[in-house]
Amino acid sequence: MTVTLDDLPLRDDLRGQKPYGAPQAPLPIALNVNENTHPIPPDVADDIAESVAKAVAGLNRYPDREFTELREAFASYLGHGIEPEQVWAANGSNEVLQHLLQAFAGPGRTAFGFAPTYSMYSLLVRGVGSEWIAGTRGPRFEVTADDAARQVRDADPDVVFLCAPNNPTGTPLSIDVIESVYEASRGIVIVDEAYFEFAPDDATSALALLPGRERLVVSRTMSKAFAFAGARVGYLAADPAVIDALRLVRLPYHLSAVTQAAATAALRHSDEMLRTVDDIIVQRDRISATLEALGYDPYPSWSNFVLFGGVDDPHETWRRLYDRGVLVREIGIPGHLRVSAGTADETTTFLDALASIRDA
Ligand code: PMP
């Protein structure tokens, strides 16, 4: 007899839930999870490997629990006067967000976000026994300062997620929305800047708002612009008191010595690691322009992906692209698909495949 979840003494509040579900398929062109598809430059990879090799020799010992060197490296990368004691890191920004929820949400508490937004927020929220409250966006998925403040005041959540720019829509979030949500709330306000490096050069980061706002947190990741998704490294900046709160919930030594060595070495080469960003932006804008020419409805994007509407049957289009070796993402918005910007060649393959489907 096959055992199912129903046969297990599972928590009642997890019954009926679905796990994070981006399909994993070994297709030649994978543009479905917003990775940076450019490989790490060989000289940087060599330096990272050397640093990791040194760390391996010391793996008999637990790693630095405070990941001091890595926090210093993140503080200097972020600028804005951020000090190392304002920095936290974990195994992907997913774990950073989980630490925040463990400390500031939990049973009997609520967390709020403007839907549609990053699908892991609600899963992480339910995972700590909190209630997820979905707010709404405008017709083009935009969020305005007055409406956002009103929704947050009505919901009165313990934690607010602001995804800037938003996944899966790519929508930018202006700094006045962050300020007004902060004023309207009493809880922790998390600005998730996972894709910030793909925003225009003159875009303002929420890091600029940190001074004097002890409930504000700005989360980042090395998974996107840094092309380091496989290493699992995310980080945040906030008031040092927030960092103290996170120490209460993290597992001791949660960042392995191998991870710390790899991330610190990668940050030594941040200029080279980030060199692909400009090309990805070119490919993203080429995707938007070509989709429009094909009669689709792409949304403005400040990220490394494009959401587009005007897809009559998203699942059928997804399947036909799949048959042509191209993996994109069905994100559950009727009539829409999402595609990550790849290398120039990958992007061309995607656009040609889509055009051939459109013509068929
Ligand atoms: N935030 C957003 C908005 C994301 O899209 C993602 C990844 N898709 C993450 C956080 C998590 O990334 P990671 O755990 O790899 O840092």
mmCIF file of C-alpha atoms and ligand atoms in Angstrom:
data_model
loop_
_atom_site.group_PDB
_atom_site.id
_atom_site.type_symbol
_atom_site.label_atom_id
_atom_site.label_comp_id
_atom_site.label_asym_id
_atom_site.label_seq_id
_atom_site.Cartn_x
_atom_site.Cartn_y
_atom_site.Cartn_z
ATOM 1 C CA MET A 1 0.000 0.000 0.000
ATOM 2 C CA THR A 2 1.333 3.445 -0.926
ATOM 3 C CA VAL A 3 1.561 5.829 2.004
ATOM 4 C CA THR A 4 0.193 9.333 1.309
ATOM 5 C CA LEU A 5 0.366 12.547 3.317
ATOM 6 C CA ASP A 6 -3.110 11.710 4.639
ATOM 7 C CA ASP A 7 -1.606 8.721 6.446
ATOM 8 C CA LEU A 8 0.917 10.873 8.306
ATOM 9 C CA PRO A 9 0.458 12.971 11.465
ATOM 10 C CA LEU A 10 1.136 16.107 9.395
ATOM 11 C CA ARG A 11 0.404 19.572 10.825
ATOM 12 C CA ASP A 12 -3.247 20.415 10.056
ATOM 13 C CA ASP A 13 -2.280 23.769 8.535
ATOM 14 C CA LEU A 14 -0.017 22.051 5.965
ATOM 15 C CA ARG A 15 -2.717 19.682 4.703
ATOM 16 C CA GLY A 16 -3.723 20.381 1.108
ATOM 17 C CA GLN A 17 -0.774 22.710 0.459
ATOM 18 C CA LYS A 18 1.354 22.405 -2.691
ATOM 19 C CA PRO A 19 5.173 22.633 -2.585
ATOM 20 C CA TYR A 20 7.137 25.203 -4.644
ATOM 21 C CA GLY A 21 6.721 23.805 -8.105
ATOM 22 C CA ALA A 22 8.869 25.204 -10.923
ATOM 23 C CA PRO A 23 9.204 22.162 -13.209
ATOM 24 C CA GLN A 24 12.785 20.897 -13.552
ATOM 25 C CA ALA A 25 13.420 19.540 -17.038
ATOM 26 C CA PRO A 26 16.754 18.947 -18.787
ATOM 27 C CA LEU A 27 16.016 21.164 -21.804
ATOM 28 C CA PRO A 28 18.808 22.947 -23.722
ATOM 29 C CA ILE A 29 17.256 26.420 -23.224
ATOM 30 C CA ALA A 30 16.038 26.855 -19.611
ATOM 31 C CA LEU A 31 14.463 30.293 -19.191
ATOM 32 C CA ASN A 32 11.988 29.415 -16.457
ATOM 33 C CA VAL A 33 13.453 30.333 -13.046
ATOM 34 C CA ASN A 34 15.088 33.715 -13.724
ATOM 35 C CA GLU A 35 18.622 32.418 -13.427
ATOM 36 C CA ASN A 36 21.556 34.228 -14.990
ATOM 37 C CA THR A 37 22.282 31.783 -17.814
ATOM 38 C CA HIS A 38 25.834 33.079 -18.377
ATOM 39 C CA PRO A 39 28.475 30.828 -16.826
ATOM 40 C CA ILE A 40 30.982 32.203 -14.300
ATOM 41 C CA PRO A 41 34.123 33.545 -16.069
ATOM 42 C CA PRO A 42 36.875 30.863 -15.927
ATOM 43 C CA ASP A 43 39.451 33.038 -14.082
ATOM 44 C CA VAL A 44 36.879 33.878 -11.395
ATOM 45 C CA ALA A 45 35.839 30.224 -11.173
ATOM 46 C CA ASP A 46 39.508 29.285 -10.631
ATOM 47 C CA ASP A 47 39.910 31.812 -7.818
ATOM 48 C CA ILE A 48 36.692 30.622 -6.159
ATOM 49 C CA ALA A 49 37.880 27.006 -6.446
ATOM 50 C CA GLU A 50 41.202 27.929 -4.802
ATOM 51 C CA SER A 51 39.429 29.626 -1.891
ATOM 52 C CA VAL A 52 37.064 26.682 -1.494
ATOM 53 C CA ALA A 53 40.017 24.250 -1.542
ATOM 54 C CA LYS A 54 41.595 26.142 1.380
ATOM 55 C CA ALA A 55 38.289 25.993 3.274
ATOM 56 C CA VAL A 56 38.013 22.255 2.644
ATOM 57 C CA ALA A 57 41.256 21.635 4.537
ATOM 58 C CA GLY A 58 39.604 23.166 7.628
ATOM 59 C CA LEU A 59 36.250 21.378 7.408
ATOM 60 C CA ASN A 60 37.034 19.412 10.597
ATOM 61 C CA ARG A 61 36.038 22.628 12.442
ATOM 62 C CA TYR A 62 32.678 24.426 12.480
ATOM 63 C CA PRO A 63 32.674 27.577 10.333
ATOM 64 C CA ASP A 64 32.703 31.174 11.613
ATOM 65 C CA ARG A 65 29.169 31.418 13.017
ATOM 66 C CA GLU A 66 29.174 35.166 12.382
ATOM 67 C CA PHE A 67 30.563 34.877 8.794
ATOM 68 C CA THR A 68 32.536 38.032 9.565
ATOM 69 C CA GLU A 69 34.540 38.301 6.348
ATOM 70 C CA LEU A 70 31.468 37.720 4.190
ATOM 71 C CA ARG A 71 29.450 40.371 6.046
ATOM 72 C CA GLU A 72 32.269 42.857 5.537
ATOM 73 C CA ALA A 73 32.314 42.017 1.824
ATOM 74 C CA PHE A 74 28.534 42.492 1.483
ATOM 75 C CA ALA A 75 28.640 45.788 3.403
ATOM 76 C CA SER A 76 31.279 47.140 1.071
ATOM 77 C CA TYR A 77 29.435 45.868 -2.039
ATOM 78 C CA LEU A 78 26.162 47.514 -0.914
ATOM 79 C CA GLY A 79 27.690 50.926 -0.101
ATOM 80 C CA HIS A 80 25.096 53.454 1.226
ATOM 81 C CA GLY A 81 27.175 53.591 4.444
ATOM 82 C CA ILE A 82 26.009 50.078 5.416
ATOM 83 C CA GLU A 83 28.124 48.622 8.265
ATOM 84 C CA PRO A 84 28.914 44.880 8.605
ATOM 85 C CA GLU A 85 26.762 44.665 11.776
ATOM 86 C CA GLN A 86 23.758 45.640 9.609
ATOM 87 C CA VAL A 87 24.273 42.654 7.293
ATOM 88 C CA TRP A 88 22.871 39.134 7.514
ATOM 89 C CA ALA A 89 23.280 36.247 5.070
ATOM 90 C CA ALA A 90 21.891 32.743 4.617
ATOM 91 C CA ASN A 91 21.511 29.914 2.108
ATOM 92 C CA GLY A 92 19.673 31.892 -0.547
ATOM 93 C CA SER A 93 17.426 34.856 0.119
ATOM 94 C CA ASN A 94 14.668 32.283 0.638
ATOM 95 C CA GLU A 95 16.381 31.346 3.906
ATOM 96 C CA VAL A 96 16.957 35.020 4.725
ATOM 97 C CA LEU A 97 13.191 35.568 4.349
ATOM 98 C CA GLN A 98 12.469 32.464 6.418
ATOM 99 C CA HIS A 99 14.674 33.794 9.252
ATOM 100 C CA LEU A 100 12.761 37.090 9.151
ATOM 101 C CA LEU A 101 9.426 35.282 9.352
ATOM 102 C CA GLN A 102 10.620 33.002 12.148
ATOM 103 C CA ALA A 103 11.603 36.073 14.154
ATOM 104 C CA PHE A 104 8.796 38.493 13.285
ATOM 105 C CA ALA A 105 5.820 36.344 12.161
ATOM 106 C CA GLY A 106 4.997 32.862 13.518
ATOM 107 C CA PRO A 107 1.743 31.358 14.834
ATOM 108 C CA GLY A 108 -1.135 33.816 15.270
ATOM 109 C CA ARG A 109 0.576 36.499 13.198
ATOM 110 C CA THR A 110 0.019 37.708 9.611
ATOM 111 C CA ALA A 111 2.140 38.629 6.609
ATOM 112 C CA PHE A 112 0.982 40.692 3.647
ATOM 113 C CA GLY A 113 2.041 41.104 0.008
ATOM 114 C CA PHE A 114 0.603 42.613 -3.181
ATOM 115 C CA ALA A 115 -0.486 39.672 -5.382
ATOM 116 C CA PRO A 116 0.539 38.372 -7.810
ATOM 117 C CA THR A 117 3.995 38.300 -6.268
ATOM 118 C CA TYR A 118 6.835 35.850 -5.558
ATOM 119 C CA SER A 119 5.161 32.497 -4.885
ATOM 120 C CA MET A 120 7.523 31.547 -2.049
ATOM 121 C CA TYR A 121 6.258 34.350 0.218
ATOM 122 C CA SER A 122 2.963 32.628 0.981
ATOM 123 C CA LEU A 123 4.652 29.215 1.321
ATOM 124 C CA LEU A 124 7.260 30.549 3.750
ATOM 125 C CA VAL A 125 4.552 32.391 5.687
ATOM 126 C CA ARG A 126 2.418 29.266 6.062
ATOM 127 C CA GLY A 127 5.522 27.259 6.913
ATOM 128 C CA VAL A 128 6.001 29.316 10.092
ATOM 129 C CA GLY A 129 2.301 28.974 10.985
ATOM 130 C CA SER A 130 1.294 32.514 10.018
ATOM 131 C CA GLU A 131 -1.566 33.701 7.863
ATOM 132 C CA TRP A 132 -0.841 35.088 4.367
ATOM 133 C CA ILE A 133 -2.898 38.118 3.329
ATOM 134 C CA ALA A 134 -2.947 38.880 -0.408
ATOM 135 C CA GLY A 135 -3.355 42.542 -1.319
ATOM 136 C CA THR A 136 -4.192 43.721 -4.837
ATOM 137 C CA ARG A 137 -2.427 45.550 -7.683
ATOM 138 C CA GLY A 138 -3.706 47.810 -10.447
ATOM 139 C CA PRO A 139 -4.639 46.579 -13.951
ATOM 140 C CA ARG A 140 -0.961 46.632 -15.126
ATOM 141 C CA PHE A 141 0.195 45.138 -11.789
ATOM 142 C CA GLU A 142 1.326 48.539 -10.503
ATOM 143 C CA VAL A 143 1.143 49.610 -6.847
ATOM 144 C CA THR A 144 0.550 53.248 -5.898
ATOM 145 C CA ALA A 145 1.528 54.930 -2.641
ATOM 146 C CA ASP A 146 -1.971 55.885 -1.448
ATOM 147 C CA ASP A 147 -3.615 52.597 -2.334
ATOM 148 C CA ALA A 148 -0.732 50.575 -0.848
ATOM 149 C CA ALA A 149 -0.880 52.507 2.420
ATOM 150 C CA ARG A 150 -4.657 52.041 2.606
ATOM 151 C CA GLN A 151 -4.430 48.289 2.024
ATOM 152 C CA VAL A 152 -1.649 47.873 4.582
ATOM 153 C CA ARG A 153 -3.502 49.962 7.168
ATOM 154 C CA ASP A 154 -6.642 47.826 6.657
ATOM 155 C CA ALA A 155 -4.778 44.512 6.883
ATOM 156 C CA ASP A 156 -2.549 45.643 9.805
ATOM 157 C CA PRO A 157 0.007 42.843 9.189
ATOM 158 C CA ASP A 158 3.040 41.906 11.308
ATOM 159 C CA VAL A 159 5.209 41.611 8.173
ATOM 160 C CA VAL A 160 4.862 43.296 4.746
ATOM 161 C CA PHE A 161 6.617 41.998 1.618
ATOM 162 C CA LEU A 162 7.403 44.551 -1.087
ATOM 163 C CA CYS A 163 9.007 42.892 -4.096
ATOM 164 C CA ALA A 164 10.998 45.567 -5.954
ATOM 165 C CA PRO A 165 10.942 44.923 -8.880
ATOM 166 C CA ASN A 166 8.120 42.421 -8.545
ATOM 167 C CA ASN A 167 8.344 38.765 -9.541
ATOM 168 C CA PRO A 168 6.568 37.442 -11.655
ATOM 169 C CA THR A 169 5.480 40.717 -13.270
ATOM 170 C CA GLY A 170 8.801 42.673 -13.471
ATOM 171 C CA THR A 171 6.964 45.797 -12.236
ATOM 172 C CA PRO A 172 9.148 48.507 -10.662
ATOM 173 C CA LEU A 173 8.178 49.837 -7.240
ATOM 174 C CA SER A 174 8.803 53.493 -6.586
ATOM 175 C CA ILE A 175 10.504 54.620 -3.416
ATOM 176 C CA ASP A 176 7.480 56.698 -2.308
ATOM 177 C CA VAL A 177 5.419 53.480 -2.107
ATOM 178 C CA ILE A 178 7.987 52.012 0.287
ATOM 179 C CA GLU A 179 7.977 55.156 2.409
ATOM 180 C CA SER A 180 4.192 55.287 2.618
ATOM 181 C CA VAL A 181 3.835 51.555 3.391
ATOM 182 C CA TYR A 182 6.409 51.963 6.158
ATOM 183 C CA GLU A 183 4.443 54.868 7.632
ATOM 184 C CA ALA A 184 1.163 52.943 7.358
ATOM 185 C CA SER A 185 2.446 49.811 9.093
ATOM 186 C CA ARG A 186 3.545 48.828 12.561
ATOM 187 C CA GLY A 187 5.330 45.630 11.439
ATOM 188 C CA ILE A 188 8.520 44.667 9.646
ATOM 189 C CA VAL A 189 8.642 45.905 6.031
ATOM 190 C CA ILE A 190 10.769 43.671 3.799
ATOM 191 C CA VAL A 191 11.834 45.142 0.462
ATOM 192 C CA ASP A 192 12.952 42.189 -1.661
ATOM 193 C CA GLU A 193 15.490 43.587 -4.138
ATOM 194 C CA ALA A 194 16.451 40.199 -5.616
ATOM 195 C CA TYR A 195 16.557 41.758 -9.113
ATOM 196 C CA PHE A 196 17.732 45.260 -8.216
ATOM 197 C CA GLU A 197 20.935 45.114 -10.302
ATOM 198 C CA PHE A 198 18.775 44.914 -13.470
ATOM 199 C CA ALA A 199 16.996 48.227 -12.726
ATOM 200 C CA PRO A 200 18.015 51.430 -14.561
ATOM 201 C CA ASP A 201 21.247 53.011 -13.297
ATOM 202 C CA ASP A 202 19.394 55.949 -11.738
ATOM 203 C CA ALA A 203 16.937 53.764 -9.778
ATOM 204 C CA THR A 204 16.973 54.364 -6.011
ATOM 205 C CA SER A 205 17.478 51.344 -3.761
ATOM 206 C CA ALA A 206 15.484 51.044 -0.540
ATOM 207 C CA LEU A 207 18.925 50.901 1.135
ATOM 208 C CA ALA A 208 18.792 54.721 0.992
ATOM 209 C CA LEU A 209 15.745 54.633 3.300
ATOM 210 C CA LEU A 210 17.351 52.521 6.068
ATOM 211 C CA PRO A 211 18.641 55.313 8.347
ATOM 212 C CA GLY A 212 16.041 55.995 11.041
ATOM 213 C CA ARG A 213 13.750 53.143 9.943
ATOM 214 C CA GLU A 214 14.431 50.238 12.306
ATOM 215 C CA ARG A 215 11.537 48.111 10.950
ATOM 216 C CA LEU A 216 12.776 48.290 7.340
ATOM 217 C CA VAL A 217 14.738 45.383 5.818
ATOM 218 C CA VAL A 218 16.296 45.226 2.330
ATOM 219 C CA SER A 219 16.900 41.736 1.024
ATOM 220 C CA ARG A 220 19.206 40.823 -1.887
ATOM 221 C CA THR A 221 20.579 37.658 -3.477
ATOM 222 C CA MET A 222 23.655 36.445 -5.354
ATOM 223 C CA SER A 223 21.404 34.110 -7.391
ATOM 224 C CA LYS A 224 20.471 36.525 -10.175
ATOM 225 C CA ALA A 225 22.864 39.297 -11.265
ATOM 226 C CA PHE A 226 25.862 37.500 -9.687
ATOM 227 C CA ALA A 227 25.155 34.253 -11.580
ATOM 228 C CA PHE A 228 25.613 32.334 -8.306
ATOM 229 C CA ALA A 229 22.257 30.557 -7.836
ATOM 230 C CA GLY A 230 23.889 27.157 -7.300
ATOM 231 C CA ALA A 231 25.929 28.429 -4.353
ATOM 232 C CA ARG A 232 22.760 29.469 -2.447
ATOM 233 C CA VAL A 233 23.691 32.846 -0.996
ATOM 234 C CA GLY A 234 21.229 35.591 -0.068
ATOM 235 C CA TYR A 235 21.708 38.545 2.267
ATOM 236 C CA LEU A 236 20.005 41.572 3.777
ATOM 237 C CA ALA A 237 20.710 44.950 5.307
ATOM 238 C CA ALA A 238 18.787 46.348 8.267
ATOM 239 C CA ASP A 239 19.226 47.917 11.688
ATOM 240 C CA PRO A 240 21.719 45.919 13.855
ATOM 241 C CA ALA A 241 18.824 45.131 16.246
ATOM 242 C CA VAL A 242 17.047 43.246 13.427
ATOM 243 C CA ILE A 243 20.214 41.182 12.945
ATOM 244 C CA ASP A 244 20.174 40.364 16.678
ATOM 245 C CA ALA A 245 16.599 39.103 16.279
ATOM 246 C CA LEU A 246 17.681 36.802 13.438
ATOM 247 C CA ARG A 247 20.412 35.285 15.635
ATOM 248 C CA LEU A 248 17.586 33.979 17.851
ATOM 249 C CA VAL A 249 16.150 31.762 15.103
ATOM 250 C CA ARG A 250 19.014 30.722 12.798
ATOM 251 C CA LEU A 251 20.582 27.314 13.168
ATOM 252 C CA PRO A 252 24.099 27.560 14.573
ATOM 253 C CA TYR A 253 26.712 27.593 11.783
ATOM 254 C CA HIS A 254 23.990 27.811 9.121
ATOM 255 C CA LEU A 255 26.419 29.108 6.463
ATOM 256 C CA SER A 256 28.964 26.384 5.705
ATOM 257 C CA ALA A 257 32.670 27.195 5.452
ATOM 258 C CA VAL A 258 32.489 26.173 1.781
ATOM 259 C CA THR A 259 29.636 28.637 1.120
ATOM 260 C CA GLN A 260 31.396 31.435 3.001
ATOM 261 C CA ALA A 261 34.648 30.875 1.104
ATOM 262 C CA ALA A 262 32.911 30.691 -2.279
ATOM 263 C CA ALA A 263 30.781 33.804 -1.718
ATOM 264 C CA THR A 264 33.650 35.869 -0.304
ATOM 265 C CA ALA A 265 35.831 34.937 -3.269
ATOM 266 C CA ALA A 266 33.026 35.754 -5.739
ATOM 267 C CA LEU A 267 32.540 39.174 -4.134
ATOM 268 C CA ARG A 268 36.249 39.914 -4.626
ATOM 269 C CA HIS A 269 35.369 39.772 -8.337
ATOM 270 C CA SER A 270 32.013 41.535 -8.169
ATOM 271 C CA ASP A 271 32.760 43.747 -11.186
ATOM 272 C CA GLU A 272 33.484 40.744 -13.380
ATOM 273 C CA MET A 273 30.644 38.685 -11.874
ATOM 274 C CA LEU A 274 28.217 41.497 -12.726
ATOM 275 C CA ARG A 275 29.572 42.087 -16.226
ATOM 276 C CA THR A 276 26.741 40.091 -17.822
ATOM 277 C CA VAL A 277 24.057 42.386 -16.388
ATOM 278 C CA ASP A 278 24.240 44.895 -19.255
ATOM 279 C CA ASP A 279 23.881 42.159 -21.862
ATOM 280 C CA ILE A 280 20.945 40.606 -19.996
ATOM 281 C CA ILE A 281 19.217 43.998 -20.001
ATOM 282 C CA VAL A 282 19.760 44.236 -23.780
ATOM 283 C CA GLN A 283 18.250 40.754 -24.238
ATOM 284 C CA ARG A 284 15.325 41.588 -21.910
ATOM 285 C CA ASP A 285 14.488 44.700 -23.916
ATOM 286 C CA ARG A 286 14.861 42.754 -27.180
ATOM 287 C CA ILE A 287 12.377 40.194 -25.828
ATOM 288 C CA SER A 288 9.875 42.944 -24.954
ATOM 289 C CA ALA A 289 10.205 44.651 -28.360
ATOM 290 C CA THR A 290 9.923 41.376 -30.306
ATOM 291 C CA LEU A 291 6.976 40.127 -28.241
ATOM 292 C CA GLU A 292 5.179 43.362 -28.981
ATOM 293 C CA ALA A 293 5.927 43.015 -32.702
ATOM 294 C CA LEU A 294 4.507 39.472 -32.540
ATOM 295 C CA GLY A 295 1.271 40.875 -31.097
ATOM 296 C CA TYR A 296 1.798 39.873 -27.454
ATOM 297 C CA ASP A 297 1.461 42.250 -24.518
ATOM 298 C CA PRO A 298 4.765 42.488 -22.598
ATOM 299 C CA TYR A 299 4.826 44.383 -19.278
ATOM 300 C CA PRO A 300 7.546 46.910 -18.397
ATOM 301 C CA SER A 301 10.330 45.051 -16.572
ATOM 302 C CA TRP A 302 13.156 46.191 -14.284
ATOM 303 C CA SER A 303 14.273 42.590 -13.809
ATOM 304 C CA ASN A 304 15.938 39.856 -15.895
ATOM 305 C CA PHE A 305 12.618 38.458 -17.137
ATOM 306 C CA VAL A 306 9.517 39.549 -19.032
ATOM 307 C CA LEU A 307 5.882 38.782 -18.266
ATOM 308 C CA PHE A 308 3.678 38.849 -21.340
ATOM 309 C CA GLY A 309 -0.058 38.658 -21.882
ATOM 310 C CA GLY A 310 -2.106 37.999 -24.991
ATOM 311 C CA VAL A 311 -1.380 34.254 -24.864
ATOM 312 C CA ASP A 312 -4.611 32.488 -25.846
ATOM 313 C CA ASP A 313 -3.678 29.140 -24.314
ATOM 314 C CA PRO A 314 -0.618 29.515 -22.045
ATOM 315 C CA HIS A 315 -0.283 25.798 -21.366
ATOM 316 C CA GLU A 316 -0.383 24.922 -25.063
ATOM 317 C CA THR A 317 2.200 27.612 -25.901
ATOM 318 C CA TRP A 318 4.346 26.409 -22.971
ATOM 319 C CA ARG A 319 4.127 22.833 -24.317
ATOM 320 C CA ARG A 320 4.999 23.801 -27.887
ATOM 321 C CA LEU A 321 8.021 25.757 -26.665
ATOM 322 C CA TYR A 322 8.955 22.725 -24.548
ATOM 323 C CA ASP A 323 8.793 20.533 -27.662
ATOM 324 C CA ARG A 324 11.239 22.962 -29.312
ATOM 325 C CA GLY A 325 13.662 22.641 -26.360
ATOM 326 C CA VAL A 326 12.738 25.921 -24.651
ATOM 327 C CA LEU A 327 11.508 26.019 -21.049
ATOM 328 C CA VAL A 328 9.517 29.103 -19.949
ATOM 329 C CA ARG A 329 7.228 29.564 -16.943
ATOM 330 C CA GLU A 330 3.489 29.260 -16.520
ATOM 331 C CA ILE A 331 2.870 31.431 -13.498
ATOM 332 C CA GLY A 332 -0.865 30.881 -13.144
ATOM 333 C CA ILE A 333 -1.998 34.289 -14.451
ATOM 334 C CA PRO A 334 -4.596 33.522 -17.134
ATOM 335 C CA GLY A 335 -3.410 34.470 -20.647
ATOM 336 C CA HIS A 336 0.181 35.094 -19.510
ATOM 337 C CA LEU A 337 3.635 33.468 -19.578
ATOM 338 C CA ARG A 338 6.973 34.566 -18.125
ATOM 339 C CA VAL A 339 10.387 34.180 -19.741
ATOM 340 C CA SER A 340 13.864 34.920 -18.377
ATOM 341 C CA ALA A 341 16.345 36.794 -20.572
ATOM 342 C CA GLY A 342 19.083 34.365 -21.612
ATOM 343 C CA THR A 343 22.280 34.807 -23.589
ATOM 344 C CA ALA A 344 21.852 36.368 -27.061
ATOM 345 C CA ASP A 345 21.709 32.886 -28.651
ATOM 346 C CA GLU A 346 19.245 31.479 -26.131
ATOM 347 C CA THR A 347 17.045 34.545 -26.497
ATOM 348 C CA THR A 348 17.087 34.203 -30.295
ATOM 349 C CA THR A 349 16.108 30.524 -30.030
ATOM 350 C CA PHE A 350 13.192 31.426 -27.751
ATOM 351 C CA LEU A 351 11.975 34.283 -29.944
ATOM 352 C CA ASP A 352 12.264 32.219 -33.151
ATOM 353 C CA ALA A 353 10.430 29.309 -31.530
ATOM 354 C CA LEU A 354 7.636 31.583 -30.341
ATOM 355 C CA ALA A 355 7.348 33.232 -33.766
ATOM 356 C CA SER A 356 7.068 29.823 -35.432
ATOM 357 C CA ILE A 357 4.300 28.837 -32.984
ATOM 358 C CA ARG A 358 2.511 32.126 -33.635
ATOM 359 C CA ASP A 359 2.694 31.495 -37.408
ATOM 360 C CA ALA A 360 1.637 27.839 -37.204
HETATM 361 N N1 PMP B 1 13.026 36.817 -4.098
HETATM 362 C C1 PMP B 1 12.556 36.820 -5.336
HETATM 363 C C2 PMP B 1 11.671 37.942 -5.766
HETATM 364 C C3 PMP B 1 12.869 35.792 -6.223
HETATM 365 O O1 PMP B 1 12.364 35.803 -7.469
HETATM 366 C C4 PMP B 1 13.708 34.743 -5.791
HETATM 367 C C5 PMP B 1 14.115 33.593 -6.686
HETATM 368 N N2 PMP B 1 13.354 33.308 -7.745
HETATM 369 C C6 PMP B 1 14.161 34.778 -4.473
HETATM 370 C C7 PMP B 1 13.813 35.835 -3.659
HETATM 371 C C8 PMP B 1 14.985 33.685 -3.883
HETATM 372 O O2 PMP B 1 16.202 33.527 -4.450
HETATM 373 P P1 PMP B 1 17.378 32.786 -3.724
HETATM 374 O O3 PMP B 1 16.833 31.949 -2.603
HETATM 375 O O4 PMP B 1 18.009 31.971 -4.790
HETATM 376 O O5 PMP B 1 18.267 33.870 -3.205
#
